[in-house]
XYZ file of C-alpha atoms in Angstrom:
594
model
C 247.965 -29.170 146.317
C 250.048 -32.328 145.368
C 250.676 -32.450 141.509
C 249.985 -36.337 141.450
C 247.827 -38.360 139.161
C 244.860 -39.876 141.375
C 246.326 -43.210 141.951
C 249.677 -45.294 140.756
C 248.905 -46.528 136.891
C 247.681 -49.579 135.921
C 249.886 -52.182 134.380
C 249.317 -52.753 130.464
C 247.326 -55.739 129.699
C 248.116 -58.486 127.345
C 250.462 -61.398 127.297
C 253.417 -60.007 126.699
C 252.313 -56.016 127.000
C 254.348 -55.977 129.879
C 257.424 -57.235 128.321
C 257.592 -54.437 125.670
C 256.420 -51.217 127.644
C 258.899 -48.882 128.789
C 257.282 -48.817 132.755
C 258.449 -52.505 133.305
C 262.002 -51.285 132.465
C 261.363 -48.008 134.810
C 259.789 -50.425 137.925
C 262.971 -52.219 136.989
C 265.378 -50.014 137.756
C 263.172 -48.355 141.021
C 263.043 -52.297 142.512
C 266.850 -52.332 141.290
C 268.017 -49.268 143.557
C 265.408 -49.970 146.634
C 267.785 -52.050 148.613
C 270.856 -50.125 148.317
C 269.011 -46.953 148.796
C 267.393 -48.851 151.956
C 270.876 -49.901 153.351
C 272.174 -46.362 152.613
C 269.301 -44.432 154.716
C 269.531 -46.655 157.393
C 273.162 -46.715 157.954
C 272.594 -42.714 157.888
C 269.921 -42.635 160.138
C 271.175 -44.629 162.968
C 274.655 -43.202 162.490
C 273.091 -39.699 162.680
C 270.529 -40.545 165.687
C 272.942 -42.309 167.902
C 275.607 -39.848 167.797
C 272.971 -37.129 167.854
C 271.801 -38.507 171.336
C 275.003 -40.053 172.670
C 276.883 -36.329 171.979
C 273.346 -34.650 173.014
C 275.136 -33.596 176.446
C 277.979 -31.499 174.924
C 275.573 -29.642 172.676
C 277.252 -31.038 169.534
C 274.741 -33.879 169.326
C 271.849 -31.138 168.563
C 273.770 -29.891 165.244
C 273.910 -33.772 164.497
C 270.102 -34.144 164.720
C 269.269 -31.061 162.842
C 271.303 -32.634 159.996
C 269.542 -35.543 160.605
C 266.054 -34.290 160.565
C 267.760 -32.288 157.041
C 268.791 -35.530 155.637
C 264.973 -36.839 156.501
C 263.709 -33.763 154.252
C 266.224 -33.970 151.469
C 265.996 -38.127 151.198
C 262.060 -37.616 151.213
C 262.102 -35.224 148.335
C 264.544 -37.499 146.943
C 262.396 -40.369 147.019
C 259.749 -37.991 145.494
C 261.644 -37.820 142.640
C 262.347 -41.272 142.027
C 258.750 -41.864 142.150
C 258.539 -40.284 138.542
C 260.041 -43.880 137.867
C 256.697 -45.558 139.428
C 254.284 -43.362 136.975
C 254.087 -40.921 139.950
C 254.063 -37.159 140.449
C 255.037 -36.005 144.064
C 257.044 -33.326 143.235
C 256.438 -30.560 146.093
C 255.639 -26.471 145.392
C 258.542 -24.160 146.424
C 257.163 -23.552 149.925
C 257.857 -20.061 151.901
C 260.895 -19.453 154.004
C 260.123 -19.299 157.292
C 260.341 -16.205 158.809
C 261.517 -17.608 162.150
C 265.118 -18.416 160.703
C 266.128 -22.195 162.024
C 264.138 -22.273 164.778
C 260.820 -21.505 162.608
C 262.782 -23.962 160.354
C 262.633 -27.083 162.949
C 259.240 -26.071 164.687
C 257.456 -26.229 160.715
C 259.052 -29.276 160.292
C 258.468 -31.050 162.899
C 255.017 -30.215 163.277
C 254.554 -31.399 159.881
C 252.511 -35.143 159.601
C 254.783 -35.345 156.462
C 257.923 -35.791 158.137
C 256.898 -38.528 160.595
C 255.062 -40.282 156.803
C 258.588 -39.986 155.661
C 260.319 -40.576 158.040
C 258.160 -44.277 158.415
C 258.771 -44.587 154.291
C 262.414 -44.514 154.551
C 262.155 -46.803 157.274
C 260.251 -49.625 155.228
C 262.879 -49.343 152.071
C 265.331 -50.925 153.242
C 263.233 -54.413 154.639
C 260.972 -54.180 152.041
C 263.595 -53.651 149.215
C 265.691 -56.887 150.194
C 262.099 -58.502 150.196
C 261.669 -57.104 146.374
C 265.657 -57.387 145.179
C 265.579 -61.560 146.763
C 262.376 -61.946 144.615
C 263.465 -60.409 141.251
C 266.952 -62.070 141.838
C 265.351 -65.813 142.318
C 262.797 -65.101 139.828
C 264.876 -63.818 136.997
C 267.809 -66.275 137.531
C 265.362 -68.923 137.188
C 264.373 -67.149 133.724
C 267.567 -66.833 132.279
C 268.857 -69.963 133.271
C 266.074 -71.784 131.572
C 266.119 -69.870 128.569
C 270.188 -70.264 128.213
C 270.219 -73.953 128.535
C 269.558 -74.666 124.834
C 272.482 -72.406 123.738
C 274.937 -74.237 125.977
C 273.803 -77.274 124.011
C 274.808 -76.352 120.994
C 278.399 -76.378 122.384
C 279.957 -79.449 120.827
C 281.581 -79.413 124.451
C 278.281 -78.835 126.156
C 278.190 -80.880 129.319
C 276.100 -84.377 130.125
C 272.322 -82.967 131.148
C 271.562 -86.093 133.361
C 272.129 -89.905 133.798
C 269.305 -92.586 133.863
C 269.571 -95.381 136.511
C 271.325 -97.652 134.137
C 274.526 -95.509 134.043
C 273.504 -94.517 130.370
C 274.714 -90.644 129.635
C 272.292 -88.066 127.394
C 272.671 -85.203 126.032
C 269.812 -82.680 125.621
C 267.714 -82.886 122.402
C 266.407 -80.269 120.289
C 262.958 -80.405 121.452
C 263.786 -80.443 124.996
C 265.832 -76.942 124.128
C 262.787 -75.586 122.639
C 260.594 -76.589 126.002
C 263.628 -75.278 127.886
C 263.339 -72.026 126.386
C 259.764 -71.190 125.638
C 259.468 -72.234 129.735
C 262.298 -69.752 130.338
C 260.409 -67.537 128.527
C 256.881 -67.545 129.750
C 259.324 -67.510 133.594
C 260.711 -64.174 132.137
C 256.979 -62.967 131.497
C 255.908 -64.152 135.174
C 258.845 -62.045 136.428
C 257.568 -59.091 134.392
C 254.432 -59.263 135.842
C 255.510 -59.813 139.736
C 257.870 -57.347 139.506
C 255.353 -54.679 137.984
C 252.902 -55.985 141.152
C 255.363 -55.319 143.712
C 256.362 -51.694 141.637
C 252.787 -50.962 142.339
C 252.454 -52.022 145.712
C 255.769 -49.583 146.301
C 253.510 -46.959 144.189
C 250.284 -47.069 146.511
C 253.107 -46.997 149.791
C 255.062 -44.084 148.442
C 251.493 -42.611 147.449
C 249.925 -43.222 151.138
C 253.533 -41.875 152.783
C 255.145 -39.298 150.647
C 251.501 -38.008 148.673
C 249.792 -35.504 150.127
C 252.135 -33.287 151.828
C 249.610 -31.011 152.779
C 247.752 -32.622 155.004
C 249.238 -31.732 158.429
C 248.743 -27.758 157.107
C 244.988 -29.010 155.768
C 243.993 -30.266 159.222
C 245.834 -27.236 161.430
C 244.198 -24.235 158.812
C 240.614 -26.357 159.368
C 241.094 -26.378 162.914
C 241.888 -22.862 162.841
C 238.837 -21.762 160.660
C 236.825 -23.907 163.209
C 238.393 -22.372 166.074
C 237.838 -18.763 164.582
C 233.662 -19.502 163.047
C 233.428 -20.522 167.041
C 234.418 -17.403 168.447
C 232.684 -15.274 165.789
C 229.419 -17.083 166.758
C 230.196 -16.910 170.880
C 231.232 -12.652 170.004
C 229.471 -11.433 167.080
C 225.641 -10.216 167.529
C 225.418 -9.021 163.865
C 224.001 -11.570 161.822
C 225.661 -10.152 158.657
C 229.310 -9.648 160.382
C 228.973 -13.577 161.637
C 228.059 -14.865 158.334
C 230.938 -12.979 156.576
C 233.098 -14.397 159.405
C 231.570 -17.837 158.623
C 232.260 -17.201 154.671
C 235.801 -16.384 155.396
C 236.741 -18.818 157.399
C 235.091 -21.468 154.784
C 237.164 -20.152 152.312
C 240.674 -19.981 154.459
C 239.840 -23.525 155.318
C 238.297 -25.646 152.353
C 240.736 -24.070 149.873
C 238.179 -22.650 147.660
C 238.470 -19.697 145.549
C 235.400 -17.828 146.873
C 232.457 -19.061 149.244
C 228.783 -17.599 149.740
C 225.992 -17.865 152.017
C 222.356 -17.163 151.257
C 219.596 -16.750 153.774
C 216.090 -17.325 153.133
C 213.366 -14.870 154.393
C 210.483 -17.120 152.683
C 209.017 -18.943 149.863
C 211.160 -17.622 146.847
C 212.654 -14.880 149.187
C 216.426 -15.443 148.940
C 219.094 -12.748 149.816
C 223.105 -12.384 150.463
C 224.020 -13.362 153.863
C 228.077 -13.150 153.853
C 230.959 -13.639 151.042
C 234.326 -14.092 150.697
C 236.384 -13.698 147.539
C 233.529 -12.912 144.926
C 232.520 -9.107 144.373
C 229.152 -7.995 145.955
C 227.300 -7.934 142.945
C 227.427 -11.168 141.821
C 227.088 -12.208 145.525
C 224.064 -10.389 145.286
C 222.651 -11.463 141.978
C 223.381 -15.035 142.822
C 221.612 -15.111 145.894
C 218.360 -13.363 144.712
C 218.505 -15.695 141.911
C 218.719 -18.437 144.024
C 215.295 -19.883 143.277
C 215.873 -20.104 139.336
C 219.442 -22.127 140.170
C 217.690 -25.453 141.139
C 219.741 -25.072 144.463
C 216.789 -25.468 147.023
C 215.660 -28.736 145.911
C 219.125 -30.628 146.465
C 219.522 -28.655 149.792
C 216.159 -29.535 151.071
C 216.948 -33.046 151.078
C 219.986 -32.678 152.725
C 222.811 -33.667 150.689
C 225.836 -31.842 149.241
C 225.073 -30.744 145.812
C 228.355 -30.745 143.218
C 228.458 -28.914 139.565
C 230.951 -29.008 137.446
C 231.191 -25.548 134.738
C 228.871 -23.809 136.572
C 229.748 -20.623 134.317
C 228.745 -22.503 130.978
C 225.665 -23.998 131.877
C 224.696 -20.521 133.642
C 225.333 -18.942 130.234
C 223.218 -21.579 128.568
C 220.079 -20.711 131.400
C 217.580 -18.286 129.728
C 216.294 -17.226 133.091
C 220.014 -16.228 134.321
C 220.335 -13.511 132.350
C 220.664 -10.337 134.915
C 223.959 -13.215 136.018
C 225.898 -13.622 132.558
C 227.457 -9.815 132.682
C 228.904 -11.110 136.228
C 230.585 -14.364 134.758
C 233.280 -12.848 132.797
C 236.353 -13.830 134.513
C 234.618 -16.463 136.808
C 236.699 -19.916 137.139
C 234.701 -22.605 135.639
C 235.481 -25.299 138.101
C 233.493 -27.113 140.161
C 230.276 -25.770 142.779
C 229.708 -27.111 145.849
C 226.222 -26.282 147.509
C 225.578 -27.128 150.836
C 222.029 -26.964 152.708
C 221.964 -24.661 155.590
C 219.537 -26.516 158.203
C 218.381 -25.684 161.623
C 215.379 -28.006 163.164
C 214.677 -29.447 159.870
C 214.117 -26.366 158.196
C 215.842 -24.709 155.065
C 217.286 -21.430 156.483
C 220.303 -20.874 153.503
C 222.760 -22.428 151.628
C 226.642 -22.430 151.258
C 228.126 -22.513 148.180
C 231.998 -23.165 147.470
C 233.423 -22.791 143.757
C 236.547 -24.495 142.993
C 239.525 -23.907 140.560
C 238.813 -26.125 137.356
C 242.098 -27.974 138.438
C 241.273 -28.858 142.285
C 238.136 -29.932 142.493
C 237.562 -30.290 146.393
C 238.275 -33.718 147.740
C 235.756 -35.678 150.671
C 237.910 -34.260 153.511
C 236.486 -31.095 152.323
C 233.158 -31.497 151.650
C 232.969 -32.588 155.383
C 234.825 -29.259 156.252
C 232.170 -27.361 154.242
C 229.630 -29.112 155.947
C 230.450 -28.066 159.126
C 231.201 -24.434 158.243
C 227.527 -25.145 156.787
C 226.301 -26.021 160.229
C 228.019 -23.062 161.683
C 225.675 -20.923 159.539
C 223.066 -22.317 160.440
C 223.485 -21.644 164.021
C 224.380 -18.219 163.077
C 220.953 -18.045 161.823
C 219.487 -19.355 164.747
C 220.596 -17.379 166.948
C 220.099 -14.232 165.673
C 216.039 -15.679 165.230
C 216.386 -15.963 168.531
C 217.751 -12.674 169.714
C 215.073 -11.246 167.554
C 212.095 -12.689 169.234
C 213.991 -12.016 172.734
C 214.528 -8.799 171.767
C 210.909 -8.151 170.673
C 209.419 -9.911 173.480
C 211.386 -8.002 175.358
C 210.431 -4.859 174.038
C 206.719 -5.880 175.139
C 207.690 -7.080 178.428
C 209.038 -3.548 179.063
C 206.150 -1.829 177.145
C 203.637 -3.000 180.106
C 206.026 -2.312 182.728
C 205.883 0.974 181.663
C 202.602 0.781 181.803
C 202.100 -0.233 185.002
C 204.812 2.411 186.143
C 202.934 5.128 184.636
C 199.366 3.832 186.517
C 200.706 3.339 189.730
C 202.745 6.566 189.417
C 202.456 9.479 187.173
C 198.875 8.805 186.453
C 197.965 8.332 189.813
C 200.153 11.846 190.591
C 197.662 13.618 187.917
C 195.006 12.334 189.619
C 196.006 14.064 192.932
C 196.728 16.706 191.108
C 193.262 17.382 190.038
C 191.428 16.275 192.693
C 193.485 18.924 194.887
C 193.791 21.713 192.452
C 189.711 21.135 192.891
C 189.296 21.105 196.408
C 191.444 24.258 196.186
C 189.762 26.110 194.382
C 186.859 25.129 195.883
C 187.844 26.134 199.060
C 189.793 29.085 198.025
C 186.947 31.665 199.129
C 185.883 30.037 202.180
C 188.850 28.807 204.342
C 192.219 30.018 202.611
C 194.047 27.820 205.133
C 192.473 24.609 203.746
C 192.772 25.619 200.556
C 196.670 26.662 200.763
C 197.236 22.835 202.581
C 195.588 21.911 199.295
C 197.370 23.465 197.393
C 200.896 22.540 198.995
C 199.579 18.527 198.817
C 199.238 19.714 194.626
C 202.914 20.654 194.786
C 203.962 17.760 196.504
C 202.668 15.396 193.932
C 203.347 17.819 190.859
C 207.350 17.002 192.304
C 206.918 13.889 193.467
C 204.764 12.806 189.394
C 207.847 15.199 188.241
C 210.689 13.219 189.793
C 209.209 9.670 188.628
C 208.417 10.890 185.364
C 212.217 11.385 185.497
C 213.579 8.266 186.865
C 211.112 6.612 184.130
C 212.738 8.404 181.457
C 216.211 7.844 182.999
C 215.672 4.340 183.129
C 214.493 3.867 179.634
C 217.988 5.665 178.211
C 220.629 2.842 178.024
C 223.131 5.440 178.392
C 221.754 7.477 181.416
C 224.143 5.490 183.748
C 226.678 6.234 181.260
C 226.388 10.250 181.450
C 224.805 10.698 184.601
C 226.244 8.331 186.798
C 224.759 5.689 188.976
C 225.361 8.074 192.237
C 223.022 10.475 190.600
C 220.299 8.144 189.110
C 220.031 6.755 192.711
C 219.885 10.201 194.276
C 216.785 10.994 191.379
C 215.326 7.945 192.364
C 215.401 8.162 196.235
C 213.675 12.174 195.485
C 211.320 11.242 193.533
C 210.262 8.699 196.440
C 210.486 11.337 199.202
C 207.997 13.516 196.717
C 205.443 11.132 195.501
C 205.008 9.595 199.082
C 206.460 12.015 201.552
C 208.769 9.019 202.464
C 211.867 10.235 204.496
C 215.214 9.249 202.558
C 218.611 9.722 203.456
C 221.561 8.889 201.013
C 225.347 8.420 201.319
C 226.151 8.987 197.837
C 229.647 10.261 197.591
C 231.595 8.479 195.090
C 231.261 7.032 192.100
C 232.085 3.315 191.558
C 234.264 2.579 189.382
C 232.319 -0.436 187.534
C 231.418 -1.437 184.034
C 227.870 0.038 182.336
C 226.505 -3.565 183.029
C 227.273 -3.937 186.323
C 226.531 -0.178 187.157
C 222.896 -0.888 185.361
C 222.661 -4.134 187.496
C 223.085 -2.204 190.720
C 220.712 0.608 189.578
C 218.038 -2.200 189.008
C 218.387 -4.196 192.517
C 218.518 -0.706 193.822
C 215.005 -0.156 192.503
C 213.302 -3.037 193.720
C 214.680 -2.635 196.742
C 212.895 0.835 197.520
C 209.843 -0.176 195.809
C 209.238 -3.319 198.165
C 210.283 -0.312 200.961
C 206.923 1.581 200.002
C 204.743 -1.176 198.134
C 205.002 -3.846 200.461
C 207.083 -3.166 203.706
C 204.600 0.460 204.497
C 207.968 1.939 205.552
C 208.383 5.598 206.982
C 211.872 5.940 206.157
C 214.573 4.391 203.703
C 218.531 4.814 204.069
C 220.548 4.063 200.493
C 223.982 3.949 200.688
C 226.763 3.115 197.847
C 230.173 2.840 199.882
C 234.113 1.481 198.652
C 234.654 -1.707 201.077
C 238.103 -3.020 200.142
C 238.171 -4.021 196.597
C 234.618 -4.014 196.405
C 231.884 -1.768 196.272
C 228.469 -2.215 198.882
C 225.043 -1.376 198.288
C 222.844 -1.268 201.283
C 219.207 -0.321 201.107
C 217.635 -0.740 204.601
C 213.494 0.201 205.459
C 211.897 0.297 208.604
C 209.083 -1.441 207.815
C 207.383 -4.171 208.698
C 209.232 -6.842 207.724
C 209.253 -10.909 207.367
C 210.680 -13.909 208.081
C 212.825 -14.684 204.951
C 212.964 -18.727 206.409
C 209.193 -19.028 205.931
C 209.182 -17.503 202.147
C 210.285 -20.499 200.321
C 212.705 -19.299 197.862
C 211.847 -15.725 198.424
C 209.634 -13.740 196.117
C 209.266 -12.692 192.756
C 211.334 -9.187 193.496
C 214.181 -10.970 195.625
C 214.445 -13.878 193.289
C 214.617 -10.939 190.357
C 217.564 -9.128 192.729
C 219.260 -12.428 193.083
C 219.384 -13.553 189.244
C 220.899 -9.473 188.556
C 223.591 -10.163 191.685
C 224.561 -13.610 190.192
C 224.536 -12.393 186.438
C 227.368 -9.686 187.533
C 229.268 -12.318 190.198
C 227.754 -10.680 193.442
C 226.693 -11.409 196.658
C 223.543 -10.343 197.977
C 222.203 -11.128 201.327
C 218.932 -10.116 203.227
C 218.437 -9.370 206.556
C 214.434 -9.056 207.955
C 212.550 -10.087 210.996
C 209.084 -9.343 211.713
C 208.589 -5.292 213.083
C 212.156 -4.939 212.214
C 212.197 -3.835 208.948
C 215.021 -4.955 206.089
C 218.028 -4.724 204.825
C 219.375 -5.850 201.174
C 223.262 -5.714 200.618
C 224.462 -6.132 197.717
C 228.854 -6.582 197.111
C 230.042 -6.124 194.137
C 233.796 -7.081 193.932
C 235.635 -4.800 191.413
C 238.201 -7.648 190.485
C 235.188 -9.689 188.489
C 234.964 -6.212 186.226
């Protein structure tokens, strides 16, 4: 930060307070040296620009503007210096060297706001210190020529003062010295106090151009914290890893010493949702605590919520005790609090502490309160996945369900009812009974090989060890079992896609072959999973019945499922029916959108 008071002093007050404190003699001598320092930087700055540019063409011209853009530095820091004269502090920290040599040298400078503020300072001096040298010059000539005209009269040569309209000669009187000088006088104390007025007008310039050095760094490291929270809320899932993202990035960009966030789970339910730069358990203890801190009621109504000593007035809280073993060492500067808000509601809070010597400035409060937002969308969103997820898990719960009816349940039930008739024919017509008996098998494999494919379904990580060749070769036998449907496969290879994509396929794949047997009454299906260039082709065709895909408007519920999975992985699928000619879905998968 910029070791500066907060703003250029005042000027003393009284009649003639100016005339005897030592700043008046310091503005003095800045106002004195303005113009000559003016004339000096400009005559070095065009001299150094033109021939920079004019010799830019032989190379030697760029040596000439690097020791240009030096002498902008070095004059700045100068002028830093001088400010001590104005009751100013600029001075700047010993910054890093940069590790790019020159080059890093010239690309940090001139992406620095500081050196174009500069740059614009040392272009004013000069203008405005002729401005400032032609006032003091008029102003104290005036001063001490009034106030030396009664000494020159007591010079028995002293010259004639004026000469009435009769010709008649005076010489100045005694009282007219006296009026002479107080009025010389009282013009000396005007000067005083214009010159201290312009010496603080320079003050509030040299403050507004040469203060703050660290703003151009400020805005780049918020911009970068910004640009970081926003890709830790686009990537991260884990609600815990993007809050300690969000924490981190807070603290990188607001200049705090440590940062928190707290999440609420309820009335009075307050835990530790990320930190950065404070150990765990205080993190901890703070947030839990959270409730006996007064926090909630300034978030609630939406403002920014600042303490100064939070440590000692902790220590002074009878209801903080399980906190005070965690405040030894803690820097008692100033607390920032921030709500954390989504659709009105109080979801957590951010909280900021500050050194006891940089309390944070309005710039970033407003950086806080977006890091605050951040949160809160954090929060959101991992709400939302939560219900998703959960409705999700129901959604799949009864499509199980329905699998397991339509399927394996119904399998059992032919399983009985022939292991019945069997038996109940077993004595009086073996044939019957053994065709019984083979129809049991059949749907003992065919309730075996869907029992599979459900199972192999419900693993995320079936595709993943089996392989989608051999989940679609699974699910084509259990179809030929459970409905004696005749299925051929040309299943050679495996694609070389991502788990998503591979899933994707395995899912249109499925619908495909259960419109085949729920809804088209086919006889036989034909899967095949063939390379195609740089993509990879599903084809499922049926020889069912099929429709008219012109008079379905916008196709049912299973195509318009198949065509949200193809357009979800950048595919192309396309259906081919006609009445009595059964159907064909292709799906195209091209590998270069892996």
């Amino acid at each position: 930060m910029t070791a500066m008071t907060s703003a250029p002093p005042r000027a003393p007050r009284g009649l003639f307070g100016e005339l005897l404190d030592g700043r008046t003699y310091a503005n003095f001598l800045y106002l004195l040296l303005a113009m000559p320092l003016g004339a000096l930087y400009w005559l070095l700055l065009l001299a150094g620009i033109g021939t920079g540019v004019g010799l830019l063409v032989v190379l030697v011209g760029v040596g000439v503007l690097l020791g240009t853009l030096a002498l902008i530095v070095g004059a700045a820091d100068l002028e830093r210096a001088l400010a001590v004269l104005l009751g100013l502090d600029l001075r700047r920290p010993q910054r890093p060297r940069s590790s790019g040599g020159l080059l890093g040298w010239v690309r940090a400078t001139l992406s620095d706001l500081c050196t174009y503020k500069a740059l614009l300072f040392l272009a004013l001096k000069f203008p405005l210190g002729i401005v400032s040298f032609t006032v003091l010059a008029v102003l104290g000539s005036m001063a001490v020529g009034l106030m030396s005209v009664p000494f020159l009269a007591l010079n028995p040569d002293a010259p004639v003062f004026y000469q009435n309209e009769f010709g008649v000669q005076a010489a100045l009187t005694p009282v007219g010295g006296v009026a002479l000088f107080i009025a010389g006088f009282l013009m000396l104390v005007l000067s005083a106090s214009v010159m201290n007025l312009m010496a603080r007008g320079w003050a509030w310039l040299a403050y507004a151009l040469l203060g703050d050095f660290t703003e151009g760094q400020s805005v780049q490291r918020e911009v970068l914290a910004l640009r970081r929270t926003t890709r830790a809320l686009n990537v991260s899932g884990d609600l815990a890893a993007t809050l300690a993202d969000v924490t981190a990035q807070a603290r990188e960009g607001s200049g705090a010493t440590s940062t928190l966030v707290t999440v609420t789970d309820g009335p009075n339910a307050w835990r530790l949702g990320g930190a950065s730069g404070v150990p765990d358990d205080f993190a901890r203890t703070l947030a839990a605590l959270t409730p006996a801190l007064g926090f909630p009621g300034a978030a609630q109504a939406g403002h920014a919520q600042l303490i100064t000593r939070p440590a000692t007035l902790w220590r002074a809280h009878p209801d903080l005790r399980d906190l005070h073993p965690h405040l030894h060492g803690m820097p008692d500067g100033t607390l920032v609090t921030l709500p954390v808000v989504t659709n009105g509601e109080l979801v957590g809070e951010l909280h900021a502490l500050y050194a006891p010597d940089a309390p944070p400035s309005a710039r970033q409060l407003a950086f806080l309160a977006s890091m605050a937002d951040g949160a809160a969308t954090a929060v959101t969103t991992a709400r939302l996945v939560e219900r998703a997820t959960a409705a999700a898990g129901a959604q799949e719960r009864a499509r199980l369900a329905r699998e397991l009816h339509d399927s394996v349940a119904q399998a059992l039930y032919g399983i009985t009812l022939g292991a019945k008739t069997a038996r109940a024919q077993l004595d009086r017509d073996p044939q019957k009974a053994r065709e019984s008996l083979d129809y049991t098998i059949r749907l003992a494999e065919g309730g075996t090989g869907e029992m599979k494919a459900l199972l192999f379904s419900l693993r995320p990580d079936a595709l993943d060890e089996g392989g989608l060749a051999a989940a679609l070769a699974q699910t084509a036998h259990a179809l030929h079992a459970r409905y004696n449907l005749h299925v051929t496969t040309d299943l050679n290879a495996e694609p070389d896609l991502t788990p998503a994509r591979k899933a994707a396929l395995y899912r249109i794949a499925q619908e495909a072959l259960h419109n085949a047997v729920k809804h088209a009454r086919a006889t036989g299906v034909q899967v095949t999973l063939l390379p195609d260039g740089d993509a990879w082709v599903l084809r499922v065709h049926d020889d069912g019945r099929g429709f008219d895909p012109n008079a379905v408007s916008g196709g049912t519920l299973g195509l318009k499922s198949m065509r949200e999975r193809a357009r979800d992985i950048g595919a192309i699928l396309t259906v081919d029916s006609a009445p009595d000619a059964g159907t064909t879905i292709t799906l195209t998968v091209p590998q270069e959108v892996q």
